[in-house]
Amino acid sequence: MTSQATGSTASCADPEASTTLTVTAAREAILANISPILTTRRLPLRDALGQALAEEIVSPVDVPGHTNSAMDGYAIAGSDLPKQEYRDFTLIGTAIAGTPFSQDCRPGECVRIMTGAPMPNGADTVVMQEQANLIDERRVRIGTGHRPGQNVRQAGEDIAQGSVVLNPGKRLTPADLGVMASLGIAEVGVRRRPRVAFFSTGDELRSIGEPLGEGEVYDSNRYSLYGMLTRADCERLDLGVVKDDPAALKQAFVTAAEAADLVVTSGGVSVGEADYTKTILQQLGEMHFWKIAMKPGRPLTFGRLGDSLFFGLPGNPVAVMVTFYQFVLPALHYLASGTPYRPFTLPAVSGCAIRKQPGRFEFIRGILGQQTDGSLTVNSVDRQGSGILASMSRGDCFILLPETCDGVNRGDTVTVQPFSALV
Ligand code: AMP
Ligand code: MG
């Protein structure tokens, strides 16, 4: 149902083969298979928050529209400033934002002016009220130490008429809405949001509200996925829990692919269960079964299901979140906007030693702190097991330990990726 097409991935010619890939190589192979959504629609400004801009926004006006005062004070001509001692000016009126002073300000005269008020004709300089003396109702004394043109905002200083304000693909922030409102723009063209269908697989899974039998667990993945997809600003289609049963799985895959641009499942890709999932997926589309040199999150299936992109994430709740953030989110961002996904990272000093073998990328859950001098520190969450979802809840960042890293000593600087940057 989508406009995007997928080609063959760079990674494996034989889809039966399990290929080991680095995190970077997997991400690149995924992105190479995505064509951004091009369908656009026009929305009222408020409704466009978070969505990808489909057009270039060019300013129809100057902002500010008129040269105005940046301070409460007195407007004068800069050429009138005293060269020594002081000079007294005749106060001829008041300019307030929304109520301009319409007479000219001539030599020797000043106008009381409030922040945002248009500068009167003849005045190009504002002396702050704290730096002037009101001698009587009609006389203002101004000393030396001022600069012609000070405390004045020029028309077009913020945004010049005809300049490009926002580029296509930008996901609109609260500030972007404000900027467009300041230009008088009421409607904006955005790209259609991606539709994402998701479900959990596993015979042991129960939905919350149901009683738990022996060996059964509540399905948590659909809730963390719901949260991450909501933050990512897509349309969600929750297809529930599907049994590890070939017919049920096949039906679910087909339904999901018909409804969505992108399908995300969790579970069923680890060794043992993978066999029939693999068989079904191969019947329905073009699939790649990867082992990623990473922890947590090793097995990952990526491919095309009908016209939809497909991600088969591991079942493990922490691995679901890590692989979503590292692979699905960049894919969704590119699908929605056509722009690269670049969540920021920060350096932080590790408050603890972290053991690690080189060869794989590890995503350690960390807790950020800040020292009195403002520098960041990070400590790993104490229990890091990939089934321990509370580690994601207690943590607020990933400590990124790339393939070559062979461990961290206390006091070493590491790179962290705050969860708050992963949207
Ligand atoms: P799997 O990849 O299906 O073998 O699952 C790996 C582990 O994650 C098992 O312990 C599963 O019980 C658990 N798991 C799988 N799916 C979910 C889910 N949706 N919610 C919570 N735990 C899950
Ligand atoms: Mg399972």
Short mmCIF file of C-alpha atoms and ligand atoms in Angstrom, two decimals:
data_model
loop_
_atom_site.label_atom_id
_atom_site.label_comp_id
_atom_site.label_asym_id
_atom_site.label_seq_id
_atom_site.Cartn_x
_atom_site.Cartn_y
_atom_site.Cartn_z
CA MET A 1 0.00 0.00 0.00
CA THR A 2 2.97 2.30 0.04
CA SER A 3 4.92 4.37 -2.38
CA GLN A 4 8.29 3.18 -1.22
CA ALA A 5 10.14 0.44 -2.98
CA THR A 6 12.86 -1.82 -1.70
CA GLY A 7 15.69 -3.20 -3.74
CA SER A 8 18.05 -5.99 -2.80
CA THR A 9 20.25 -5.42 0.23
CA ALA A 10 23.95 -5.24 -0.12
CA SER A 11 24.53 -7.96 2.39
CA CYS A 12 23.53 -11.43 1.42
CA ALA A 13 22.94 -12.99 -1.93
CA ASP A 14 21.70 -16.22 -0.38
CA PRO A 15 18.78 -15.35 1.90
CA GLU A 16 19.20 -18.68 3.69
CA ALA A 17 22.60 -17.68 4.97
CA SER A 18 22.83 -15.96 8.30
CA THR A 19 25.22 -13.09 7.83
CA THR A 20 27.10 -11.37 10.62
CA LEU A 21 27.14 -7.62 10.22
CA THR A 22 28.38 -4.66 12.20
CA VAL A 23 25.79 -2.22 13.52
CA THR A 24 26.90 0.39 10.99
CA ALA A 25 26.78 -2.00 8.05
CA ALA A 26 23.30 -3.20 9.03
CA ARG A 27 22.04 0.37 9.35
CA GLU A 28 23.48 1.27 5.96
CA ALA A 29 21.99 -1.81 4.31
CA ILE A 30 18.59 -0.93 5.80
CA LEU A 31 18.68 2.71 4.71
CA ALA A 32 19.77 1.72 1.20
CA ASN A 33 16.45 -0.11 0.89
CA ILE A 34 14.18 2.77 1.84
CA SER A 35 12.55 5.30 -0.42
CA PRO A 36 11.04 8.17 1.57
CA ILE A 37 7.29 8.72 1.49
CA LEU A 38 6.48 11.41 -1.04
CA THR A 39 2.73 11.81 -0.55
CA THR A 40 2.00 15.20 0.95
CA ARG A 41 -0.96 17.00 2.46
CA ARG A 42 -1.66 20.48 3.76
CA LEU A 43 -2.37 20.90 7.44
CA PRO A 44 -3.20 23.77 9.77
CA LEU A 45 -0.02 24.83 11.54
CA ARG A 46 -0.76 23.21 14.90
CA ASP A 47 -1.54 19.81 13.40
CA ALA A 48 1.82 19.76 11.62
CA LEU A 49 3.85 19.56 14.85
CA GLY A 50 6.36 16.69 14.63
CA GLN A 51 5.67 15.99 10.97
CA ALA A 52 8.13 16.26 8.12
CA LEU A 53 7.90 19.43 6.09
CA ALA A 54 7.24 18.78 2.40
CA GLU A 55 8.15 22.22 1.11
CA GLU A 56 10.64 25.00 1.47
CA ILE A 57 9.35 27.82 3.65
CA VAL A 58 10.38 31.21 2.27
CA SER A 59 9.64 34.26 4.34
CA PRO A 60 6.97 36.49 2.75
CA VAL A 61 7.89 39.33 5.13
CA ASP A 62 10.67 40.89 7.17
CA VAL A 63 10.80 39.87 10.83
CA PRO A 64 10.66 42.12 12.72
CA GLY A 65 8.47 43.99 10.29
CA HIS A 66 9.60 47.39 11.54
CA THR A 67 12.73 48.70 13.20
CA ASN A 68 11.93 48.73 16.92
CA SER A 69 13.37 49.23 20.37
CA ALA A 70 15.06 46.37 22.21
CA MET A 71 14.77 48.19 25.55
CA ASP A 72 12.57 50.43 27.63
CA GLY A 73 14.22 53.88 27.40
CA TYR A 74 14.48 56.99 25.26
CA ALA A 75 14.72 57.09 21.48
CA ILE A 76 16.99 59.77 19.99
CA ALA A 77 19.08 60.42 16.88
CA GLY A 78 22.53 58.83 17.34
CA SER A 79 24.14 61.97 15.89
CA ASP A 80 22.68 63.88 18.86
CA LEU A 81 24.60 61.90 21.51
CA PRO A 82 26.79 64.19 23.65
CA LYS A 83 30.52 64.06 22.94
CA GLN A 84 31.33 65.07 26.53
CA GLU A 85 29.52 65.43 29.87
CA TYR A 86 25.81 65.35 29.05
CA ARG A 87 23.06 66.78 26.97
CA ASP A 88 19.43 67.53 27.85
CA PHE A 89 16.70 66.42 25.43
CA THR A 90 13.11 67.61 25.15
CA LEU A 91 10.68 64.79 25.77
CA ILE A 92 7.99 65.00 23.09
CA GLY A 93 5.93 61.83 23.54
CA THR A 94 5.74 58.08 24.11
CA ALA A 95 5.95 55.07 21.76
CA ILE A 96 4.45 51.79 22.93
CA ALA A 97 4.42 48.44 21.10
CA GLY A 98 1.13 48.56 19.19
CA THR A 99 0.84 52.35 19.64
CA PRO A 100 3.61 53.98 17.59
CA PHE A 101 4.58 57.63 18.04
CA SER A 102 3.73 59.22 14.72
CA GLN A 103 5.53 62.58 14.86
CA ASP A 104 9.16 63.06 13.87
CA CYS A 105 11.89 63.09 16.49
CA ARG A 106 13.99 66.13 15.61
CA PRO A 107 17.46 67.16 16.83
CA GLY A 108 17.45 67.85 20.57
CA GLU A 109 14.28 65.83 21.08
CA CYS A 110 13.66 62.38 22.54
CA VAL A 111 10.69 59.99 22.73
CA ARG A 112 9.96 57.68 25.66
CA ILE A 113 9.92 54.23 24.07
CA MET A 114 8.96 50.76 25.31
CA THR A 115 10.44 47.46 24.17
CA GLY A 116 9.05 46.39 20.79
CA ALA A 117 7.68 49.83 19.90
CA PRO A 118 8.52 51.02 16.37
CA MET A 119 11.30 53.61 16.28
CA PRO A 120 9.91 57.12 15.58
CA ASN A 121 11.08 58.85 12.40
CA GLY A 122 14.41 60.55 13.00
CA ALA A 123 15.45 58.30 15.90
CA ASP A 124 17.89 55.42 15.45
CA THR A 125 19.27 54.93 18.97
CA VAL A 126 17.77 53.97 22.34
CA VAL A 127 19.26 54.89 25.72
CA MET A 128 18.06 52.53 28.45
CA GLN A 129 15.88 54.22 31.03
CA GLU A 130 18.32 53.19 33.80
CA GLN A 131 21.06 55.17 32.00
CA ALA A 132 19.06 58.40 31.55
CA ASN A 133 17.86 61.03 34.04
CA LEU A 134 14.36 62.40 33.91
CA ILE A 135 14.99 65.98 35.06
CA ASP A 136 11.36 67.05 34.83
CA GLU A 137 8.26 66.12 32.78
CA ARG A 138 9.75 67.55 29.62
CA ARG A 139 13.51 67.09 30.05
CA VAL A 140 15.74 64.00 29.86
CA ARG A 141 19.49 64.16 30.59
CA ILE A 142 21.76 61.72 28.75
CA GLY A 143 25.49 61.31 29.43
CA THR A 144 28.36 59.90 27.40
CA GLY A 145 29.30 56.26 26.78
CA HIS A 146 26.55 55.45 24.27
CA ARG A 147 26.88 54.18 20.73
CA PRO A 148 24.74 55.40 17.82
CA GLY A 149 22.31 52.64 16.80
CA GLN A 150 22.40 50.84 20.16
CA ASN A 151 19.42 48.91 21.57
CA VAL A 152 17.58 48.89 18.27
CA ARG A 153 16.37 45.82 16.35
CA GLN A 154 16.47 46.39 12.62
CA ALA A 155 13.58 45.36 10.37
CA GLY A 156 14.40 41.94 8.85
CA GLU A 157 17.17 41.33 11.40
CA ASP A 158 15.63 38.04 12.54
CA ILE A 159 14.32 36.87 9.15
CA ALA A 160 14.74 38.80 5.91
CA GLN A 161 11.90 38.76 3.37
CA GLY A 162 12.65 36.14 0.68
CA SER A 163 15.07 34.13 2.79
CA VAL A 164 14.67 30.36 3.30
CA VAL A 165 13.40 29.76 6.79
CA LEU A 166 12.83 25.98 6.85
CA ASN A 167 14.01 23.23 4.53
CA PRO A 168 11.97 20.28 3.24
CA GLY A 169 12.25 17.19 5.43
CA LYS A 170 12.56 19.15 8.68
CA ARG A 171 10.46 17.61 11.41
CA LEU A 172 8.56 20.53 12.78
CA THR A 173 9.39 21.62 16.33
CA PRO A 174 7.46 23.99 18.62
CA ALA A 175 9.87 26.77 17.56
CA ASP A 176 9.18 26.04 13.87
CA LEU A 177 5.44 26.49 14.48
CA GLY A 178 6.18 29.81 16.19
CA VAL A 179 8.46 30.96 13.37
CA MET A 180 5.85 30.17 10.72
CA ALA A 181 3.14 31.87 12.79
CA SER A 182 5.36 34.97 13.02
CA LEU A 183 5.37 35.00 9.20
CA GLY A 184 1.59 34.77 9.05
CA ILE A 185 1.65 31.24 7.58
CA ALA A 186 -1.52 29.37 8.55
CA GLU A 187 -1.14 26.09 6.65
CA VAL A 188 1.83 24.02 5.71
CA GLY A 189 2.57 21.08 3.38
CA VAL A 190 3.81 17.99 5.22
CA ARG A 191 4.54 14.43 4.16
CA ARG A 192 2.11 11.72 5.07
CA ARG A 193 3.18 10.06 8.32
CA PRO A 194 4.43 6.47 8.11
CA ARG A 195 1.93 3.79 9.14
CA VAL A 196 3.47 1.16 11.33
CA ALA A 197 1.85 -2.16 12.20
CA PHE A 198 3.30 -4.15 15.10
CA PHE A 199 2.66 -7.35 16.98
CA SER A 200 4.30 -9.69 19.45
CA THR A 201 4.84 -13.36 18.82
CA GLY A 202 5.12 -16.10 21.42
CA ASP A 203 2.98 -18.87 22.90
CA GLU A 204 4.06 -17.79 26.39
CA LEU A 205 2.71 -14.24 26.04
CA ARG A 206 -0.45 -12.96 27.67
CA SER A 207 -2.00 -9.55 27.30
CA ILE A 208 -2.37 -7.55 30.49
CA GLY A 209 -5.74 -8.18 32.10
CA GLU A 210 -5.53 -11.92 31.41
CA PRO A 211 -4.55 -14.39 34.15
CA LEU A 212 -0.98 -15.72 33.89
CA GLY A 213 -0.51 -19.49 33.64
CA GLU A 214 2.68 -21.31 34.54
CA GLY A 215 5.62 -20.16 32.45
CA GLU A 216 3.61 -17.35 30.92
CA VAL A 217 4.65 -13.70 30.86
CA TYR A 218 2.86 -10.47 30.10
CA ASP A 219 3.57 -9.01 26.70
CA SER A 220 5.62 -5.92 27.46
CA ASN A 221 7.12 -5.36 24.03
CA ARG A 222 3.94 -3.95 22.54
CA TYR A 223 3.93 -1.31 25.24
CA SER A 224 7.53 -0.19 24.83
CA LEU A 225 6.99 -0.28 21.05
CA TYR A 226 3.81 1.75 21.42
CA GLY A 227 5.77 4.35 23.38
CA MET A 228 8.67 4.52 20.95
CA LEU A 229 6.39 4.66 17.89
CA THR A 230 4.30 7.40 19.48
CA ARG A 231 7.41 9.48 20.14
CA ALA A 232 8.49 8.86 16.54
CA ASP A 233 5.25 10.42 15.31
CA CYS A 234 3.82 7.63 13.20
CA GLU A 235 0.40 6.15 12.79
CA ARG A 236 0.28 2.93 14.79
CA LEU A 237 -1.63 -0.25 14.23
CA ASP A 238 -1.39 -2.63 17.20
CA LEU A 239 -2.14 -6.18 16.04
CA GLY A 240 -1.81 -7.79 19.46
CA VAL A 241 -0.18 -11.10 20.34
CA VAL A 242 0.19 -13.82 17.73
CA LYS A 243 0.85 -17.45 18.63
CA ASP A 244 3.92 -19.31 17.41
CA ASP A 245 1.71 -21.00 14.88
CA PRO A 246 2.55 -20.93 11.17
CA ALA A 247 -0.98 -20.22 9.92
CA ALA A 248 -1.63 -17.48 12.49
CA LEU A 249 1.75 -15.89 11.84
CA LYS A 250 1.29 -15.94 8.09
CA GLN A 251 -2.11 -14.29 8.41
CA ALA A 252 -0.70 -11.64 10.74
CA PHE A 253 2.20 -10.84 8.41
CA VAL A 254 -0.14 -10.45 5.45
CA THR A 255 -2.63 -8.28 7.36
CA ALA A 256 0.16 -6.07 8.72
CA ALA A 257 1.83 -5.63 5.33
CA GLU A 258 -1.46 -4.67 3.68
CA ALA A 259 -2.13 -1.98 6.27
CA ALA A 260 1.27 -0.45 6.85
CA ASP A 261 4.40 1.07 5.36
CA LEU A 262 6.48 -0.69 7.95
CA VAL A 263 5.87 -3.81 10.02
CA VAL A 264 7.62 -4.48 13.32
CA THR A 265 7.37 -7.77 15.17
CA SER A 266 9.16 -9.04 18.23
CA GLY A 267 10.11 -12.60 19.10
CA GLY A 268 10.46 -15.67 17.01
CA VAL A 269 13.73 -14.79 15.35
CA SER A 270 16.03 -16.61 17.77
CA VAL A 271 17.39 -20.06 16.95
CA GLY A 272 14.76 -22.74 17.50
CA GLU A 273 11.67 -20.71 16.70
CA ALA A 274 13.25 -19.06 13.75
CA ASP A 275 12.87 -21.91 11.35
CA TYR A 276 9.20 -21.70 10.49
CA THR A 277 9.10 -17.90 10.84
CA LYS A 278 11.92 -17.83 8.35
CA THR A 279 10.09 -20.14 5.98
CA ILE A 280 6.92 -18.04 6.11
CA LEU A 281 8.77 -14.75 5.70
CA GLN A 282 10.68 -16.08 2.74
CA GLN A 283 7.41 -17.07 1.09
CA LEU A 284 5.98 -13.60 1.61
CA GLY A 285 8.87 -11.35 0.72
CA GLU A 286 12.52 -10.74 0.37
CA MET A 287 14.19 -11.29 3.71
CA HIS A 288 17.59 -11.03 5.29
CA PHE A 289 18.41 -12.85 8.48
CA TRP A 290 21.28 -11.14 10.14
CA LYS A 291 23.40 -11.74 13.16
CA ILE A 292 24.52 -8.33 14.27
CA ALA A 293 27.79 -8.00 16.16
CA MET A 294 26.07 -6.24 19.04
CA LYS A 295 24.82 -6.74 22.57
CA PRO A 296 22.01 -6.84 23.33
CA GLY A 297 20.05 -7.64 20.20
CA ARG A 298 21.97 -10.08 18.05
CA PRO A 299 19.41 -11.63 15.67
CA LEU A 300 17.58 -9.25 13.35
CA THR A 301 15.40 -9.90 10.33
CA PHE A 302 14.99 -7.14 7.82
CA GLY A 303 13.32 -7.15 4.46
CA ARG A 304 10.21 -6.52 2.47
CA LEU A 305 6.80 -7.95 3.14
CA GLY A 306 4.70 -7.20 0.08
CA ASP A 307 5.21 -3.47 -0.37
CA SER A 308 6.07 -2.88 3.28
CA LEU A 309 9.38 -2.78 5.06
CA PHE A 310 9.74 -5.48 7.67
CA PHE A 311 11.70 -5.62 10.92
CA GLY A 312 11.70 -8.83 12.92
CA LEU A 313 13.18 -7.80 16.26
CA PRO A 314 14.38 -10.22 18.94
CA GLY A 315 11.86 -11.15 21.65
CA ASN A 316 13.98 -10.06 24.52
CA PRO A 317 12.47 -6.83 25.91
CA VAL A 318 15.75 -4.90 26.20
CA ALA A 319 16.92 -6.11 22.80
CA VAL A 320 13.61 -4.89 21.32
CA MET A 321 14.26 -1.38 22.55
CA VAL A 322 17.93 -1.33 21.58
CA THR A 323 17.30 -2.64 18.06
CA PHE A 324 14.32 -0.33 17.64
CA TYR A 325 16.39 2.71 18.57
CA GLN A 326 19.41 1.68 16.52
CA PHE A 327 17.72 0.35 13.36
CA VAL A 328 13.97 0.97 13.19
CA LEU A 329 14.08 4.60 14.28
CA PRO A 330 16.68 5.66 11.67
CA ALA A 331 14.59 3.82 9.07
CA LEU A 332 11.37 5.51 10.19
CA HIS A 333 13.00 8.90 10.27
CA TYR A 334 14.33 8.50 6.74
CA LEU A 335 11.02 7.06 5.51
CA ALA A 336 9.14 10.03 6.98
CA SER A 337 11.51 12.85 6.07
CA GLY A 338 14.10 11.80 3.51
CA THR A 339 16.75 13.28 5.79
CA PRO A 340 19.43 11.36 7.70
CA TYR A 341 18.82 10.51 11.33
CA ARG A 342 21.53 11.91 13.58
CA PRO A 343 20.70 11.67 17.27
CA PHE A 344 23.33 13.57 19.24
CA THR A 345 25.87 11.90 21.49
CA LEU A 346 27.90 13.40 24.31
CA PRO A 347 31.18 12.67 26.05
CA ALA A 348 30.88 11.69 29.71
CA VAL A 349 33.35 10.52 32.33
CA SER A 350 32.65 6.98 33.46
CA GLY A 351 32.17 6.62 37.20
CA CYS A 352 32.76 2.88 36.97
CA ALA A 353 34.82 0.25 35.21
CA ILE A 354 32.99 -1.70 32.47
CA ARG A 355 34.24 -5.05 31.27
CA LYS A 356 34.02 -5.75 27.55
CA GLN A 357 35.54 -7.99 24.90
CA PRO A 358 36.37 -6.40 21.56
CA GLY A 359 34.48 -7.55 18.48
CA ARG A 360 30.93 -6.38 19.09
CA PHE A 361 29.14 -3.12 19.76
CA GLU A 362 27.67 -2.95 23.25
CA PHE A 363 24.84 -0.70 24.33
CA ILE A 364 25.22 -0.40 28.10
CA ARG A 365 22.36 1.28 29.92
CA GLY A 366 23.71 4.22 31.87
CA ILE A 367 22.59 6.92 34.29
CA LEU A 368 23.86 10.43 33.62
CA GLY A 369 24.98 12.80 36.31
CA GLN A 370 26.43 16.27 36.34
CA GLN A 371 29.33 17.57 38.40
CA THR A 372 29.40 21.02 39.97
CA ASP A 373 31.55 22.27 37.07
CA GLY A 374 28.82 21.14 34.66
CA SER A 375 30.71 18.16 33.19
CA LEU A 376 28.79 14.95 32.62
CA THR A 377 29.39 11.68 34.40
CA VAL A 378 27.84 8.32 33.67
CA ASN A 379 27.42 5.12 35.62
CA SER A 380 26.17 1.86 34.25
CA VAL A 381 22.86 0.61 35.56
CA ASP A 382 23.77 -2.21 37.91
CA ARG A 383 21.93 -5.16 36.37
CA GLN A 384 22.46 -5.21 32.61
CA GLY A 385 20.88 -8.55 31.65
CA SER A 386 19.15 -8.23 28.31
CA GLY A 387 15.90 -9.53 29.80
CA ILE A 388 15.97 -6.91 32.55
CA LEU A 389 13.75 -4.21 31.10
CA ALA A 390 14.01 -2.20 34.32
CA SER A 391 17.56 -1.37 33.18
CA MET A 392 16.04 0.73 30.38
CA SER A 393 13.60 2.29 32.79
CA ARG A 394 16.23 3.19 35.42
CA GLY A 395 18.74 4.29 32.81
CA ASP A 396 18.57 7.51 30.81
CA CYS A 397 21.22 6.84 28.16
CA PHE A 398 23.16 4.22 26.26
CA ILE A 399 26.88 4.07 26.91
CA LEU A 400 28.15 3.34 23.40
CA LEU A 401 31.04 0.88 23.41
CA PRO A 402 32.07 0.23 19.81
CA GLU A 403 33.55 -2.98 18.43
CA THR A 404 37.18 -2.00 19.10
CA CYS A 405 36.61 -1.06 22.77
CA ASP A 406 38.16 -3.61 25.13
CA GLY A 407 36.77 -2.25 28.38
CA VAL A 408 36.42 0.98 30.28
CA ASN A 409 38.32 2.11 33.36
CA ARG A 410 36.79 4.36 35.96
CA GLY A 411 37.64 7.94 34.89
CA ASP A 412 37.76 7.14 31.16
CA THR A 413 35.73 9.36 28.85
CA VAL A 414 33.01 7.41 27.04
CA THR A 415 30.37 8.40 24.48
CA VAL A 416 26.76 8.41 25.64
CA GLN A 417 23.53 8.62 23.70
CA PRO A 418 20.76 10.12 25.87
CA PHE A 419 17.40 8.39 25.44
CA SER A 420 15.85 11.85 25.21
CA ALA A 421 17.73 12.33 21.91
CA LEU A 422 16.15 9.20 20.45
CA VAL A 423 12.97 10.56 18.90
P1 AMP B 1 12.20 -15.10 21.61
O1 AMP B 1 13.07 -14.18 20.81
O2 AMP B 1 10.83 -15.22 21.09
O3 AMP B 1 12.87 -16.42 21.81
O4 AMP B 1 12.08 -14.44 23.06
C1 AMP B 1 13.21 -14.22 23.89
C2 AMP B 1 12.75 -13.91 25.30
O5 AMP B 1 11.99 -12.72 25.32
C3 AMP B 1 11.89 -14.96 25.93
O6 AMP B 1 12.21 -15.05 27.30
C4 AMP B 1 10.49 -14.44 25.75
O7 AMP B 1 9.59 -14.90 26.71
C5 AMP B 1 10.71 -12.97 25.89
N1 AMP B 1 9.70 -12.25 25.14
C6 AMP B 1 9.43 -12.43 23.83
N2 AMP B 1 8.44 -11.60 23.44
C7 AMP B 1 8.10 -10.88 24.53
C8 AMP B 1 7.12 -9.88 24.77
N3 AMP B 1 6.35 -9.42 23.78
N4 AMP B 1 7.03 -9.36 26.01
C9 AMP B 1 7.84 -9.80 27.00
N5 AMP B 1 8.76 -10.75 26.84
C10 AMP B 1 8.89 -11.30 25.63
MG MG B 2 9.30 -16.45 21.25
#
